PDB file of C-alpha atoms in Angstrom:
ATOM      1  CA  MET A  16     101.896 130.562  64.826  1.00 83.00           C
ATOM      2  CA  LEU A  17     104.978 130.370  62.799  1.00 88.00           C
ATOM      3  CA  CYS A  18     107.090 127.089  63.500  1.00 88.00           C
ATOM      4  CA  PRO A  19     110.852 128.092  63.544  1.00 89.00           C
ATOM      5  CA  HIS A  20     111.479 124.530  62.520  1.00 87.00           C
ATOM      6  CA  CYS A  21     109.804 124.002  59.041  1.00 88.00           C
ATOM      7  CA  SER A  22     108.884 127.452  58.365  1.00 88.00           C
ATOM      8  CA  HIS A  23     104.872 126.958  58.031  1.00 87.00           C
ATOM      9  CA  SER A  24     102.572 128.757  59.478  1.00 90.00           C
ATOM     10  CA  PHE A  25      99.612 127.212  61.516  1.00 89.00           C
ATOM     11  CA  PRO A  26      96.506 128.352  63.468  1.00 91.00           C
ATOM     12  CA  ALA A  27      96.373 127.996  67.169  1.00 86.00           C
ATOM     13  CA  ALA A  28      92.913 126.058  66.682  1.00 89.00           C
ATOM     14  CA  GLN A  29      95.240 123.312  64.532  1.00 88.00           C
ATOM     15  CA  VAL A  30      97.262 122.171  67.499  1.00 89.00           C
ATOM     16  CA  ASP A  31      96.245 118.692  68.788  1.00 89.00           C
ATOM     17  CA  ALA A  32      99.074 117.806  71.212  1.00 88.00           C
ATOM     18  CA  GLN A  33     100.474 120.066  74.108  1.00 90.00           C
ATOM     19  CA  ARG A  34     102.091 118.783  76.670  1.00 91.00           C
ATOM     20  CA  GLY A  35     102.857 120.762  80.351  1.00 88.00           C
ATOM     21  CA  LYS A  36     101.135 123.093  81.967  1.00 88.00           C
ATOM     22  CA  GLY A  37     101.481 127.188  82.538  1.00 87.00           C
ATOM     23  CA  LEU A  38     104.406 128.952  81.785  1.00 87.00           C
ATOM     24  CA  ASP A  39     106.005 125.681  80.702  1.00 87.00           C
ATOM     25  CA  ALA A  40     103.919 124.405  78.375  1.00 90.00           C
ATOM     26  CA  GLN A  41     104.690 122.916  74.885  1.00 92.00           C
ATOM     27  CA  ILE A  42     102.870 122.855  71.808  1.00 91.00           C
ATOM     28  CA  GLN A  43     103.483 120.152  68.406  1.00 91.00           C
ATOM     29  CA  CYS A  44     103.513 121.632  65.312  1.00 90.00           C
ATOM     30  CA  PRO A  45     100.659 119.791  63.183  1.00 89.00           C
ATOM     31  CA  HIS A  46     103.426 120.053  60.104  1.00 87.00           C
ATOM     32  CA  CYS A  47     106.776 118.454  60.836  1.00 88.00           C
ATOM     33  CA  GLU A  48     105.745 117.497  64.332  1.00 86.00           C
ATOM     34  CA  ALA A  49     108.430 119.498  66.022  1.00 90.00           C
ATOM     35  CA  TRP A  50     107.661 119.995  70.159  1.00 91.00           C
ATOM     36  CA  LEU A  51     107.772 124.097  70.446  1.00 92.00           C
ATOM     37  CA  GLY A  52     108.060 126.135  73.710  1.00 91.00           C
ATOM     38  CA  ARG A  53     108.766 129.607  74.837  1.00 90.00           C
ATOM     39  CA  SER A  54     111.249 130.442  77.635  1.00 89.00           C
ATOM     40  CA  ALA A  55     109.422 130.741  80.844  1.00 90.00           C
ATOM     41  CA  ILE A  56     111.699 133.357  82.313  1.00 92.00           C
ATOM     42  CA  LEU A  57     111.145 135.462  79.419  1.00 92.00           C
ATOM     43  CA  MET A  58     107.352 135.014  80.333  1.00 94.00           C
ATOM     44  CA  ARG A  59     107.902 136.165  84.219  1.00 94.00           C
ATOM     45  CA  LEU A  60     109.607 138.968  83.081  1.00 95.00           C
ATOM     46  CA  LYS A  61     106.772 140.331  80.474  1.00 95.00           C
ATOM     47  CA  ILE A  62     104.257 139.400  83.180  1.00 96.00           C
ATOM     48  CA  LEU A  63     106.541 141.540  85.953  1.00 96.00           C
ATOM     49  CA  GLY A  64     106.647 144.134  83.912  1.00 97.00           C
ATOM     50  CA  PHE A  65     103.431 144.950  82.992  1.00 97.00           C
ATOM     51  CA  TYR A  66     101.867 144.561  86.759  1.00 98.00           C
ATOM     52  CA  LEU A  67     104.899 146.765  88.185  1.00 97.00           C
ATOM     53  CA  GLY A  68     103.667 149.188  85.314  1.00 97.00           C
ATOM     54  CA  LEU A  69     100.514 149.384  86.331  1.00 97.00           C
ATOM     55  CA  LEU A  70     100.687 149.460  89.865  1.00 97.00           C
ATOM     56  CA  MET A  71     103.232 151.937  89.615  1.00 96.00           C
ATOM     57  CA  LEU A  72     101.124 154.316  87.352  1.00 96.00           C
ATOM     58  CA  VAL A  73      97.867 153.948  89.480  1.00 96.00           C
ATOM     59  CA  LEU A  74     100.232 154.755  92.527  1.00 96.00           C
ATOM     60  CA  GLY A  75     101.454 157.668  90.758  1.00 96.00           C
ATOM     61  CA  TYR A  76      98.259 159.002  89.906  1.00 95.00           C
ATOM     62  CA  PHE A  77      96.156 158.646  93.287  1.00 96.00           C
ATOM     63  CA  LEU A  78      99.603 159.715  95.427  1.00 95.00           C
ATOM     64  CA  PRO A  79     100.614 162.656  93.839  1.00 92.00           C
ATOM     65  CA  ASP A  80     103.404 162.710  96.550  1.00 94.00           C
ATOM     66  CA  TRP A  81     105.032 159.718  95.033  1.00 93.00           C
ATOM     67  CA  ARG A  82     105.313 160.671  91.415  1.00 93.00           C
ATOM     68  CA  ASN A  83     108.923 161.168  91.448  1.00 94.00           C
ATOM     69  CA  LEU A  84     109.681 157.508  92.258  1.00 95.00           C
ATOM     70  CA  THR A  85     106.690 155.817  90.682  1.00 96.00           C
ATOM     71  CA  THR A  86     107.211 157.861  87.542  1.00 95.00           C
ATOM     72  CA  PRO A  87     110.814 156.299  86.555  1.00 96.00           C
ATOM     73  CA  VAL A  88     109.785 152.661  88.309  1.00 97.00           C
ATOM     74  CA  ALA A  89     106.830 152.739  85.632  1.00 97.00           C
ATOM     75  CA  ILE A  90     109.083 153.425  82.698  1.00 97.00           C
ATOM     76  CA  PHE A  91     111.772 151.258  83.501  1.00 97.00           C
ATOM     77  CA  ALA A  92     108.893 148.209  84.333  1.00 97.00           C
ATOM     78  CA  VAL A  93     107.612 149.029  80.703  1.00 96.00           C
ATOM     79  CA  MET A  94     111.242 148.686  79.059  1.00 97.00           C
ATOM     80  CA  ILE A  95     111.653 145.373  80.944  1.00 96.00           C
ATOM     81  CA  LEU A  96     108.049 144.576  79.309  1.00 96.00           C
ATOM     82  CA  LEU A  97     108.712 145.649  75.581  1.00 96.00           C
ATOM     83  CA  VAL A  98     112.494 143.815  75.762  1.00 96.00           C
ATOM     84  CA  SER A  99     111.073 140.571  77.269  1.00 95.00           C
ATOM     85  CA  HIS A 100     108.444 140.955  74.416  1.00 93.00           C
ATOM     86  CA  MET A 101     110.225 141.187  71.694  1.00 94.00           C
ATOM     87  CA  MET A 102     113.163 138.757  72.933  1.00 92.00           C
ATOM     88  CA  ASP A 103     109.903 135.873  73.713  1.00 87.00           C
ATOM     89  CA  HIS A 104     109.749 134.073  70.254  1.00 86.00           C
ATOM     90  CA  LEU A 105     108.586 130.008  69.959  1.00 85.00           C
ATOM     91  CA  LYS A 106     111.465 127.811  69.784  1.00 87.00           C
ATOM     92  CA  VAL A 107     112.415 124.253  69.488  1.00 88.00           C
ATOM     93  CA  ILE A 108     112.176 122.225  72.210  1.00 87.00           C
ATOM     94  CA  GLN A 109     112.863 118.985  70.651  1.00 87.00           C
ATOM     95  CA  ALA A 110     112.763 118.078  66.832  1.00 86.00           C
ATOM     96  CA  PRO A 111     111.592 115.225  65.280  1.00 83.00           C
ATOM     97  CA  PRO A 112     113.857 112.619  63.968  1.00 82.00           C
ATOM     98  CA  ARG A 113     115.764 112.778  60.413  1.00 80.00           C
ATOM     99  CA  GLN A 114     114.409 110.438  58.004  1.00 78.00           C
ATOM    100  CA  GLU A 115     117.403 108.914  56.079  1.00 79.00           C
ATOM    101  CA  VAL A 116     116.317 109.248  52.424  1.00 77.00           C
ATOM    102  CA  ASP A 117     118.165 107.127  49.603  1.00 75.00           C
ATOM    103  CA  ASP A 118     119.415 108.950  46.855  1.00 76.00           C
ATOM    104  CA  SER A 119     122.798 107.508  45.748  1.00 78.00           C
ATOM    105  CA  GLU A 120     120.969 106.816  42.306  1.00 80.00           C
ATOM    106  CA  GLN A 121     120.073 110.655  41.999  1.00 77.00           C
ATOM    107  CA  ARG A 122     123.747 111.291  43.265  1.00 76.00           C
ATOM    108  CA  GLN A 123     125.239 108.806  40.585  1.00 78.00           C
ATOM    109  CA  LYS A 124     123.402 110.373  37.559  1.00 77.00           C
ATOM    110  CA  TYR A 125     125.542 113.770  37.674  1.00 72.00           C
ATOM    111  CA  ARG A 126     128.766 111.566  38.478  1.00 68.00           C
TER     112      ARG A 126
END
């Protein structure tokens, strides 16, 4: 996984903290401690596109009279699946608090 906040990659086994369940689950980055999650709407669209496409392909295979209807619906469902998969990325839900660093000595050096 790649954290969108700190840009560090980490394996899924390193994740210690998780909150929420199901499609609204969020994980905490082990490097910067930001809470990361995915869009539940895009996940639902991805699931809907997969199962609708699969159902239409099976119906079109076993019911040849319905192929004129099931083929375009299956193509549209797979398009929804691919587009929602490309748009579904981890996003920062809650960023960690910023730490104020006193760098007045460093700035004073270059004035």
